[in-house]
PDB file of C-alpha atoms in Angstrom:
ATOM      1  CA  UNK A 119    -107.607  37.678  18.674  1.00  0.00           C
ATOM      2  CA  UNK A 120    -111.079  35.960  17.831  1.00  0.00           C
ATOM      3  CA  UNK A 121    -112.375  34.531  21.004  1.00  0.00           C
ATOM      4  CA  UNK A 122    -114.499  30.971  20.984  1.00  0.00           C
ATOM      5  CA  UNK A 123    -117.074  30.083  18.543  1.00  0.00           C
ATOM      6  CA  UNK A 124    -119.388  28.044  19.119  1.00  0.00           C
ATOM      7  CA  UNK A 125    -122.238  26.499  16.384  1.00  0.00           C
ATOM      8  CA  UNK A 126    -124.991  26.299  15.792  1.00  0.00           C
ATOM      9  CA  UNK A 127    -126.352  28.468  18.822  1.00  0.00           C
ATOM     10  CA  UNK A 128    -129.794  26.957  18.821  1.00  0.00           C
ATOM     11  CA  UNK A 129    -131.015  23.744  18.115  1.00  0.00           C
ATOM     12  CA  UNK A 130    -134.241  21.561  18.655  1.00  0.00           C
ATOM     13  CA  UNK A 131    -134.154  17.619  18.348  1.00  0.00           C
ATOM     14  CA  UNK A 132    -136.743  15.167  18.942  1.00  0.00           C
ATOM     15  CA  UNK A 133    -136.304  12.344  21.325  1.00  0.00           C
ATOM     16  CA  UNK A 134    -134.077   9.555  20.013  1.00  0.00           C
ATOM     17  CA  UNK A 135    -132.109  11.517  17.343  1.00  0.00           C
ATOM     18  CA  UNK A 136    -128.002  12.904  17.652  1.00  0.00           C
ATOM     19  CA  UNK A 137    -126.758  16.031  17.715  1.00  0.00           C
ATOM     20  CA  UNK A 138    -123.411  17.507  16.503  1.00  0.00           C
ATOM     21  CA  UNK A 139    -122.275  20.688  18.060  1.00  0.00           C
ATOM     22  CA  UNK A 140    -118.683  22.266  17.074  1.00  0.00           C
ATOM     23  CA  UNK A 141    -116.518  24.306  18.924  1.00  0.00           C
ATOM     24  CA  UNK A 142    -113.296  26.631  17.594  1.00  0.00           C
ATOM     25  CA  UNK A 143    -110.954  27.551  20.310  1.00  0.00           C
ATOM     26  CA  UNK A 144    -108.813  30.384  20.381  1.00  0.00           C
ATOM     27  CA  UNK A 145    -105.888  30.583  17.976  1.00  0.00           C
ATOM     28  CA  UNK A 146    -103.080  28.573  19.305  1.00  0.00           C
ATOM     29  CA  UNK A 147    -104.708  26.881  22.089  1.00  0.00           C
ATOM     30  CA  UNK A 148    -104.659  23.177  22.077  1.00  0.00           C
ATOM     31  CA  UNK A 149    -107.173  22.116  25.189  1.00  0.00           C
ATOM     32  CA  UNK A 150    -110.701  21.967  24.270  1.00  0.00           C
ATOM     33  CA  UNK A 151    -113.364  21.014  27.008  1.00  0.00           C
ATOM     34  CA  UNK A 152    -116.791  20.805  27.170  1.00  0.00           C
ATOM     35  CA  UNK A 153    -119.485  21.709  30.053  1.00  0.00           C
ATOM     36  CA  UNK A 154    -123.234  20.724  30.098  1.00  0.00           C
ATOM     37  CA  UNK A 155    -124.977  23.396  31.876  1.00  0.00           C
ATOM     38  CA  UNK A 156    -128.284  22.956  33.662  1.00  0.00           C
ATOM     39  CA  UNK A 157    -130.145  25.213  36.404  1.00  0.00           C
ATOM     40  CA  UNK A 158    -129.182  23.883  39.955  1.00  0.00           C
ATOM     41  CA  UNK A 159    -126.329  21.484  38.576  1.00  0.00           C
ATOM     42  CA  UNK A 160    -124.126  24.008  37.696  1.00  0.00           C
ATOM     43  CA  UNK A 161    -121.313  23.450  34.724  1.00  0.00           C
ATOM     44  CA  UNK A 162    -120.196  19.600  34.822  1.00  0.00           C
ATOM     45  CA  UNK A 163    -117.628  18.838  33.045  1.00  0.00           C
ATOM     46  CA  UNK A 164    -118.106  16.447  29.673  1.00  0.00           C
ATOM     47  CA  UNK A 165    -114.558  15.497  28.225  1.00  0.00           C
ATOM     48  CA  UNK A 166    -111.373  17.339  27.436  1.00  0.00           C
ATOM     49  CA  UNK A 167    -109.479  17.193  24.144  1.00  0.00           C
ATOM     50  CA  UNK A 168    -105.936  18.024  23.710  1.00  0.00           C
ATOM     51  CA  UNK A 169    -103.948  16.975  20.528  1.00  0.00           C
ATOM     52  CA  UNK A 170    -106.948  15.273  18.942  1.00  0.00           C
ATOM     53  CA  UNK A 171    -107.023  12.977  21.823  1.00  0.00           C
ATOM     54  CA  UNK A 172    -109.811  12.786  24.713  1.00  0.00           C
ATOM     55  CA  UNK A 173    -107.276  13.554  28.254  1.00  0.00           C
ATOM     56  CA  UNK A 174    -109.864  13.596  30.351  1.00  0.00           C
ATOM     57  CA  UNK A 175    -113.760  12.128  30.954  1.00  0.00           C
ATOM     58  CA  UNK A 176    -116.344  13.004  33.154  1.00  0.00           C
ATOM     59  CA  UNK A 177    -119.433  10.605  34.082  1.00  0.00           C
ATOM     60  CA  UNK A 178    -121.732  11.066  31.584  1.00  0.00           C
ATOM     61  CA  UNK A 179    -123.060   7.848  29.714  1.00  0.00           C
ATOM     62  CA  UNK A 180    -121.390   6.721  26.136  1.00  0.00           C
ATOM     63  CA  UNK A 181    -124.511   8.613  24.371  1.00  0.00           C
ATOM     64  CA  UNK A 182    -121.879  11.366  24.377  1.00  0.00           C
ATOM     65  CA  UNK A 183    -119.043  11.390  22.276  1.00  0.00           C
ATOM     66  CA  UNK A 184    -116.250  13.806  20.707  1.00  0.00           C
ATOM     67  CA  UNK A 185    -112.908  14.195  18.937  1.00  0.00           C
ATOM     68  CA  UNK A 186    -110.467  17.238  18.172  1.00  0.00           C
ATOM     69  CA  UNK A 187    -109.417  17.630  14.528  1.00  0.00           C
ATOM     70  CA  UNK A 188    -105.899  18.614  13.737  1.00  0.00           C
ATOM     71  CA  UNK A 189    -106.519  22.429  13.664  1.00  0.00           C
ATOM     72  CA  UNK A 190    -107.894  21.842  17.119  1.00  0.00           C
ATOM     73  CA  UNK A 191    -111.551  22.570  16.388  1.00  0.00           C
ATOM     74  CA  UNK A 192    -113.446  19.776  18.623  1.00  0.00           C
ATOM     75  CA  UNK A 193    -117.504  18.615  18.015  1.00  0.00           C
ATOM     76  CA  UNK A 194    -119.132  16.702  20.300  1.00  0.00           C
ATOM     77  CA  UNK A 195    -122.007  14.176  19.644  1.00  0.00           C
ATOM     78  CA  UNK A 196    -125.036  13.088  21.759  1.00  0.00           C
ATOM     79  CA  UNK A 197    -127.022   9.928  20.276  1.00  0.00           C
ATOM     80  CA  UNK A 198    -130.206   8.731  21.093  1.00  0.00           C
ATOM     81  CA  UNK A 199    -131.287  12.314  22.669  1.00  0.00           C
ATOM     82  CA  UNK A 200    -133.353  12.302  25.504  1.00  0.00           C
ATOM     83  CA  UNK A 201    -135.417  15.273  27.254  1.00  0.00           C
ATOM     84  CA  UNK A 202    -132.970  15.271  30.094  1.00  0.00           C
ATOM     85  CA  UNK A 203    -130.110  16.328  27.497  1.00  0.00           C
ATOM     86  CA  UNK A 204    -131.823  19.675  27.150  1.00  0.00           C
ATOM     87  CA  UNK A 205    -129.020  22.115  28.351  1.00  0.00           C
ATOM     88  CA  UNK A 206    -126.518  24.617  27.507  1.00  0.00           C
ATOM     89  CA  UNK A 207    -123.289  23.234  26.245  1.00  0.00           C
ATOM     90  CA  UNK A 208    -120.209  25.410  26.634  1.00  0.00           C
ATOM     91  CA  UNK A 209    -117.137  24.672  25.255  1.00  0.00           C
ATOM     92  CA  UNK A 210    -113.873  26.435  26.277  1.00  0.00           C
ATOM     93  CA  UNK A 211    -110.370  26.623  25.316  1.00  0.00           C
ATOM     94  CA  UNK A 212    -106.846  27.020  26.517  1.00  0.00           C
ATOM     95  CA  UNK A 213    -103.399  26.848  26.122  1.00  0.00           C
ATOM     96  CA  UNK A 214    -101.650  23.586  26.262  1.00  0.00           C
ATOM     97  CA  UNK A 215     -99.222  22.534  29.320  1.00  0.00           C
ATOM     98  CA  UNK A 216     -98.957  21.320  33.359  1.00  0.00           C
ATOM     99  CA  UNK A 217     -99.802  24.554  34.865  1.00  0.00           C
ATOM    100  CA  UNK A 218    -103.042  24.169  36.720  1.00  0.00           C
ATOM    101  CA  UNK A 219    -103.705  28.436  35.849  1.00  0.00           C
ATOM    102  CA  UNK A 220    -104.046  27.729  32.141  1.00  0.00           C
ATOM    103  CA  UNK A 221    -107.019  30.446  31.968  1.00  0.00           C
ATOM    104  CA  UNK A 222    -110.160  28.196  30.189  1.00  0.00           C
ATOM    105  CA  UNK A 223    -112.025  30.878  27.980  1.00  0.00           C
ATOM    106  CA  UNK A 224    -115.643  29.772  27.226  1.00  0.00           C
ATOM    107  CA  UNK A 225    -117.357  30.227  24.093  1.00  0.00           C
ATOM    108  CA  UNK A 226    -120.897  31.558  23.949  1.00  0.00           C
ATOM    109  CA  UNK A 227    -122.695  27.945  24.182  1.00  0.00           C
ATOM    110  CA  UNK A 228    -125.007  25.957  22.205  1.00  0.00           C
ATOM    111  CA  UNK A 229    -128.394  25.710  23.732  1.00  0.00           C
ATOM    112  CA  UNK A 230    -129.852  21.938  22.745  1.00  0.00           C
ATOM    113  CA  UNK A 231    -133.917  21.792  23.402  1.00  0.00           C
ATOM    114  CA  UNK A 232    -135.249  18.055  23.042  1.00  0.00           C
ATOM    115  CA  UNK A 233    -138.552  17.813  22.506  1.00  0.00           C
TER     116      UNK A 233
ATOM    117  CA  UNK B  21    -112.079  12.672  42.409  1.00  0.00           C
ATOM    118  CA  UNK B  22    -112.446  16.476  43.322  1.00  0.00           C
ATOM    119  CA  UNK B  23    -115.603  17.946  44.314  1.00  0.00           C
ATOM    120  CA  UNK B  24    -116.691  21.361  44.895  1.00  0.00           C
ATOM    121  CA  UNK B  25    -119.438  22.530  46.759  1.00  0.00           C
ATOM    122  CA  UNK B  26    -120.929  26.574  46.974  1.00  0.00           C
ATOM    123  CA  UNK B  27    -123.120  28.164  49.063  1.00  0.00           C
ATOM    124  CA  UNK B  28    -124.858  29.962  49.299  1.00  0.00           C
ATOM    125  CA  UNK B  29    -126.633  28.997  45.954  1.00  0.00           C
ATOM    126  CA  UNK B  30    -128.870  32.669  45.894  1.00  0.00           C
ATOM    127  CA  UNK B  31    -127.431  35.491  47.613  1.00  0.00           C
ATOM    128  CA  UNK B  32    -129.537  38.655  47.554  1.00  0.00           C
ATOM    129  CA  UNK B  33    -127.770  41.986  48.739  1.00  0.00           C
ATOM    130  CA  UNK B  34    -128.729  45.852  49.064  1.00  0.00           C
ATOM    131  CA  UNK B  35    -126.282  47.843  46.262  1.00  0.00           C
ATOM    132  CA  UNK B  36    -123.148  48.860  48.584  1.00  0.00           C
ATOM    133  CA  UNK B  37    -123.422  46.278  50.857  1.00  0.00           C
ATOM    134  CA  UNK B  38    -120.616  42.967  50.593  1.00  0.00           C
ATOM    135  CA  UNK B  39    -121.074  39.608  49.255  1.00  0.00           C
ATOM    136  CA  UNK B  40    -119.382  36.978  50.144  1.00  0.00           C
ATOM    137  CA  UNK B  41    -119.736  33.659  48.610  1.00  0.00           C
ATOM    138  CA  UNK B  42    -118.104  29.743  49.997  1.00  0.00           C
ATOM    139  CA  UNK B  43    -116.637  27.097  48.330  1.00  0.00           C
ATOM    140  CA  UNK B  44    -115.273  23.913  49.768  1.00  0.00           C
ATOM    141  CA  UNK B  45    -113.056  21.227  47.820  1.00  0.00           C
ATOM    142  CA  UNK B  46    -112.303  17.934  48.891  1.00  0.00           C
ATOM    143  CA  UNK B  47    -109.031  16.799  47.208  1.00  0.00           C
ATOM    144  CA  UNK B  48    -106.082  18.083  48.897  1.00  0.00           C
ATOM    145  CA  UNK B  49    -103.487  18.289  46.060  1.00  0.00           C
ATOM    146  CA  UNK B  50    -105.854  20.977  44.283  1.00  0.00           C
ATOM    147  CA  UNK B  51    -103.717  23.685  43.694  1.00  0.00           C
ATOM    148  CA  UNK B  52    -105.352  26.504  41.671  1.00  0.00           C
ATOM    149  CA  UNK B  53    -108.734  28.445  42.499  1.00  0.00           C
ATOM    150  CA  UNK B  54    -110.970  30.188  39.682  1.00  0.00           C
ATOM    151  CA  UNK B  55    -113.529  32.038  40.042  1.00  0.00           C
ATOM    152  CA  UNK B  56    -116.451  32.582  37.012  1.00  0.00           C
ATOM    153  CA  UNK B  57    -118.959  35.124  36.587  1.00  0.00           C
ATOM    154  CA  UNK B  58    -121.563  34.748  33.803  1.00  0.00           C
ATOM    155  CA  UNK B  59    -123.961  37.139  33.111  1.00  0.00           C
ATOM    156  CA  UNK B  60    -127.893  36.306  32.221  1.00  0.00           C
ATOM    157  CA  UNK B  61    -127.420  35.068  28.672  1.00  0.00           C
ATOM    158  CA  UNK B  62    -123.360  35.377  28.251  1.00  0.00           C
ATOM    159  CA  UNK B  63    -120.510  32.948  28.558  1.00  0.00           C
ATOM    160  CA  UNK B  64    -118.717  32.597  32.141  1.00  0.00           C
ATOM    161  CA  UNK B  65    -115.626  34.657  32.157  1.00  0.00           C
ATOM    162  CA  UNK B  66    -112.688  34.875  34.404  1.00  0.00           C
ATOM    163  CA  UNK B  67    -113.158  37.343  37.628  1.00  0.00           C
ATOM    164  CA  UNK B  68    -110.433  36.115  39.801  1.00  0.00           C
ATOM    165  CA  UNK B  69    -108.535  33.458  41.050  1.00  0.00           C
ATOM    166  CA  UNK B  70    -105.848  31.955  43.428  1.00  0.00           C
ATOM    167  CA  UNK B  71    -102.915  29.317  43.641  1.00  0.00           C
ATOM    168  CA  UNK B  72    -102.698  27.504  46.411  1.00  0.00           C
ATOM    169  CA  UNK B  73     -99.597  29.124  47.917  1.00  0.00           C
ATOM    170  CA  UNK B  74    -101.043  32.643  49.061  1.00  0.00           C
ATOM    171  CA  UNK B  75    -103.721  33.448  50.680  1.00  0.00           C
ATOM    172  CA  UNK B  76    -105.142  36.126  49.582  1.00  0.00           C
ATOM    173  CA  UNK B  77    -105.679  37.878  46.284  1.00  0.00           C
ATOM    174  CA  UNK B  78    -107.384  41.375  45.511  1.00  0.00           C
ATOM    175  CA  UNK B  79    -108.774  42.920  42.787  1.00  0.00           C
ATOM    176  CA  UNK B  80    -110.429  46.476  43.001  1.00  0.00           C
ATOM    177  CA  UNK B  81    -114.034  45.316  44.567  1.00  0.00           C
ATOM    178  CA  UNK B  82    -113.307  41.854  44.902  1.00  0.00           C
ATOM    179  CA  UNK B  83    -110.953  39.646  46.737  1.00  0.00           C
ATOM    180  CA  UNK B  84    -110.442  35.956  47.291  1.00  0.00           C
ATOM    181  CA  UNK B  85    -109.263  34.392  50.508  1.00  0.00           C
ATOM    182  CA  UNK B  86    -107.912  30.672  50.120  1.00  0.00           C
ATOM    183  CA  UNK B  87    -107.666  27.848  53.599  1.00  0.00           C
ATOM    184  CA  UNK B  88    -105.492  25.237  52.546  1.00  0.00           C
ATOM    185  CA  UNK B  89    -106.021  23.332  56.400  1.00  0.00           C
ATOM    186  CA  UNK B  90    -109.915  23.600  55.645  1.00  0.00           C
ATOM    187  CA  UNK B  91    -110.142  23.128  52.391  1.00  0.00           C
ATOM    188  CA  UNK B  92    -112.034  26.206  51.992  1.00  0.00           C
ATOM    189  CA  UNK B  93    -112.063  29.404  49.442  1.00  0.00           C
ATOM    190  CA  UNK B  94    -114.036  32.047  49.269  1.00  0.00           C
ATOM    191  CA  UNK B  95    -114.900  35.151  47.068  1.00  0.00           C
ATOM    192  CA  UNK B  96    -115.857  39.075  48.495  1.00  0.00           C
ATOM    193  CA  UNK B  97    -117.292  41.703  46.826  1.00  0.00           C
ATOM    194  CA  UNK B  98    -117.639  45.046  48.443  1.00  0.00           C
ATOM    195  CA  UNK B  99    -119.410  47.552  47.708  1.00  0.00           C
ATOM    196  CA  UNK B 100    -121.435  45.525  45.532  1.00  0.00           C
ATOM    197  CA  UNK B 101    -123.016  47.368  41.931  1.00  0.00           C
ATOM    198  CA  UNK B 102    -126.497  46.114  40.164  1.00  0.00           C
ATOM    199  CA  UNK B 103    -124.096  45.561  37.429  1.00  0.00           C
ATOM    200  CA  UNK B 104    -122.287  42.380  40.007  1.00  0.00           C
ATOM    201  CA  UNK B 105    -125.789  40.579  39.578  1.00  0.00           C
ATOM    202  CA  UNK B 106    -124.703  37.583  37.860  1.00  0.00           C
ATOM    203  CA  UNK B 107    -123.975  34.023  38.545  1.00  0.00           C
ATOM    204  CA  UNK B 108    -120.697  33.001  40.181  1.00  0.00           C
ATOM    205  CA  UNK B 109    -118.626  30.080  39.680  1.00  0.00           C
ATOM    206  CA  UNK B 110    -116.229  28.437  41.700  1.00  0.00           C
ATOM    207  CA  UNK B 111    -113.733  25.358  40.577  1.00  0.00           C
ATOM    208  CA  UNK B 112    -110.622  23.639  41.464  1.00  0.00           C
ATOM    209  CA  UNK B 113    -107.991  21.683  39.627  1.00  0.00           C
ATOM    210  CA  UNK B 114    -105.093  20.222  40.690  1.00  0.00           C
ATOM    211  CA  UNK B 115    -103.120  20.542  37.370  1.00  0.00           C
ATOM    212  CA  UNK B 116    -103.468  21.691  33.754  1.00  0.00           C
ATOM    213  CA  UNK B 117    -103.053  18.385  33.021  1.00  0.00           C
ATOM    214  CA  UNK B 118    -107.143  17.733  35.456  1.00  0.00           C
ATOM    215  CA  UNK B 119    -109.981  18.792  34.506  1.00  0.00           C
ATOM    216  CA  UNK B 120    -111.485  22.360  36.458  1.00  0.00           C
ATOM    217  CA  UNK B 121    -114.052  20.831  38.653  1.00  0.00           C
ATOM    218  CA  UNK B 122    -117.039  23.401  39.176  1.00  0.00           C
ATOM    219  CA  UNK B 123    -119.639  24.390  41.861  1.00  0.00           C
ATOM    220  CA  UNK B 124    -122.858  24.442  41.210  1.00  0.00           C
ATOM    221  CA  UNK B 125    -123.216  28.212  41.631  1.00  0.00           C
ATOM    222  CA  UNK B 126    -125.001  31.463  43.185  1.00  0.00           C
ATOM    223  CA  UNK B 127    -127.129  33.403  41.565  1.00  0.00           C
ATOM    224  CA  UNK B 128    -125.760  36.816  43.161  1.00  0.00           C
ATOM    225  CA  UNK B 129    -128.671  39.766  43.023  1.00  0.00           C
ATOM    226  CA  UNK B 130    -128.125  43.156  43.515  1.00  0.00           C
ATOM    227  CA  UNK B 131    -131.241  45.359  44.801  1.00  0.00           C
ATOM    228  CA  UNK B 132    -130.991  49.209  43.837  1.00  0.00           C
TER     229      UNK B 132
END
């Protein structure tokens, strides 16, 4: 089974411009969430998908943005981009349902540079 | 909301020795324990984890011990390999319907 994709990989914006990353969970999960990942702060959590609809936010400002299509593939968009966006953003994936041990597989992350 | 906090944040051991890193959590219906491990470029990836009613998992080299009364978890590695040098991630959720609240990590190194 194909694990999670993530694209593009690499990308470098300029200061005031948006981004659009994608992410393609595992076949026949449902849950997509995504991390920001910066040195020191760890992985902090962005927003969670599940059935094309946002379950669950974290405290970032409204700059960020996402949405699940029906296959379950799920993008996420920053506006305005500022240099303190520069991170790694990992999305990961897992089956649908109440247990709290639904394993979350990551994908290989996008790193966004703003310049 | 939860919060997690891990110490230590570096951690460096000689090859054999143990490791053993902390995590405390602050919301006491938190119910399931994960530990990450991502390698220096790579994705985090699932070592080991925990529900909240036993106290104790192993795996091989590495173990996880859970304190429900203290709110505390923590992972061990014995006999610790250069290939263990990594970062490690703890988290806690209280459902799959919550989001898995992480630590902020330690940079584990392991000197040859």
């Amino acid at each position: 089974k194909a694990g999670v994709t993530q694209t593009p990989r690499y990308l470098i914006k300029t200061r005031g411009q948006q981004v659009t990353l994608s992410c393609s969970p595992i076949s026949g999960h449902r849950s997509v969430s995504w991390y920001q990942q910066t040195p020191g702060q760890g992985l902090q959590f962005l927003f969670e998908y599940f059935s094309e609809t946002q379950r669950n936010k974290g405290n970032f400002p409204g700059r960020f943005s996402g949405r699940q299509f029906s296959n379950s593939r799920s993008e996420m968009n920053v506006s305005t981009l500022e240099l303190g966006d520069s991170a790694l953003y990992l999305c990961a994936s897992s089956l649908a349902g109440t247990s709290p041990s639904n394993e979350q597989f990551f994908g290989p992350g996008t790193r966004l540079t703003v310049l | 909301g939860e919060n997690v906090e891990q110490h230590p944040s570096t951690l460096s051991v000689q090859e054999g020795d143990s490791a053993v890193i902390k995590c405390t959590y602050s919301d006491s219906a938190s119910n399931y324990f994960p530990w990450y491990k991502q390698e220096l470029g790579k994705r985090p990836q699932l070592i080991i984890d925990i529900r909240s009613n036993v106290g104790e998992k192993k795996d091989q080299r590495i173990a996880v011990t859970l304190n429900k009364t203290a709110k505390h978890f923590s992972l061990h590695i014995t006999e610790t390999q250069p290939e263990d040098s990594a970062v490690y991630f703890c988290a806690a959720r209280t459902s799959g319907n919550t989001p898995l609240v992480f630590g902020k990590g330690t940079r584990l190194s392991v000197i040859a």
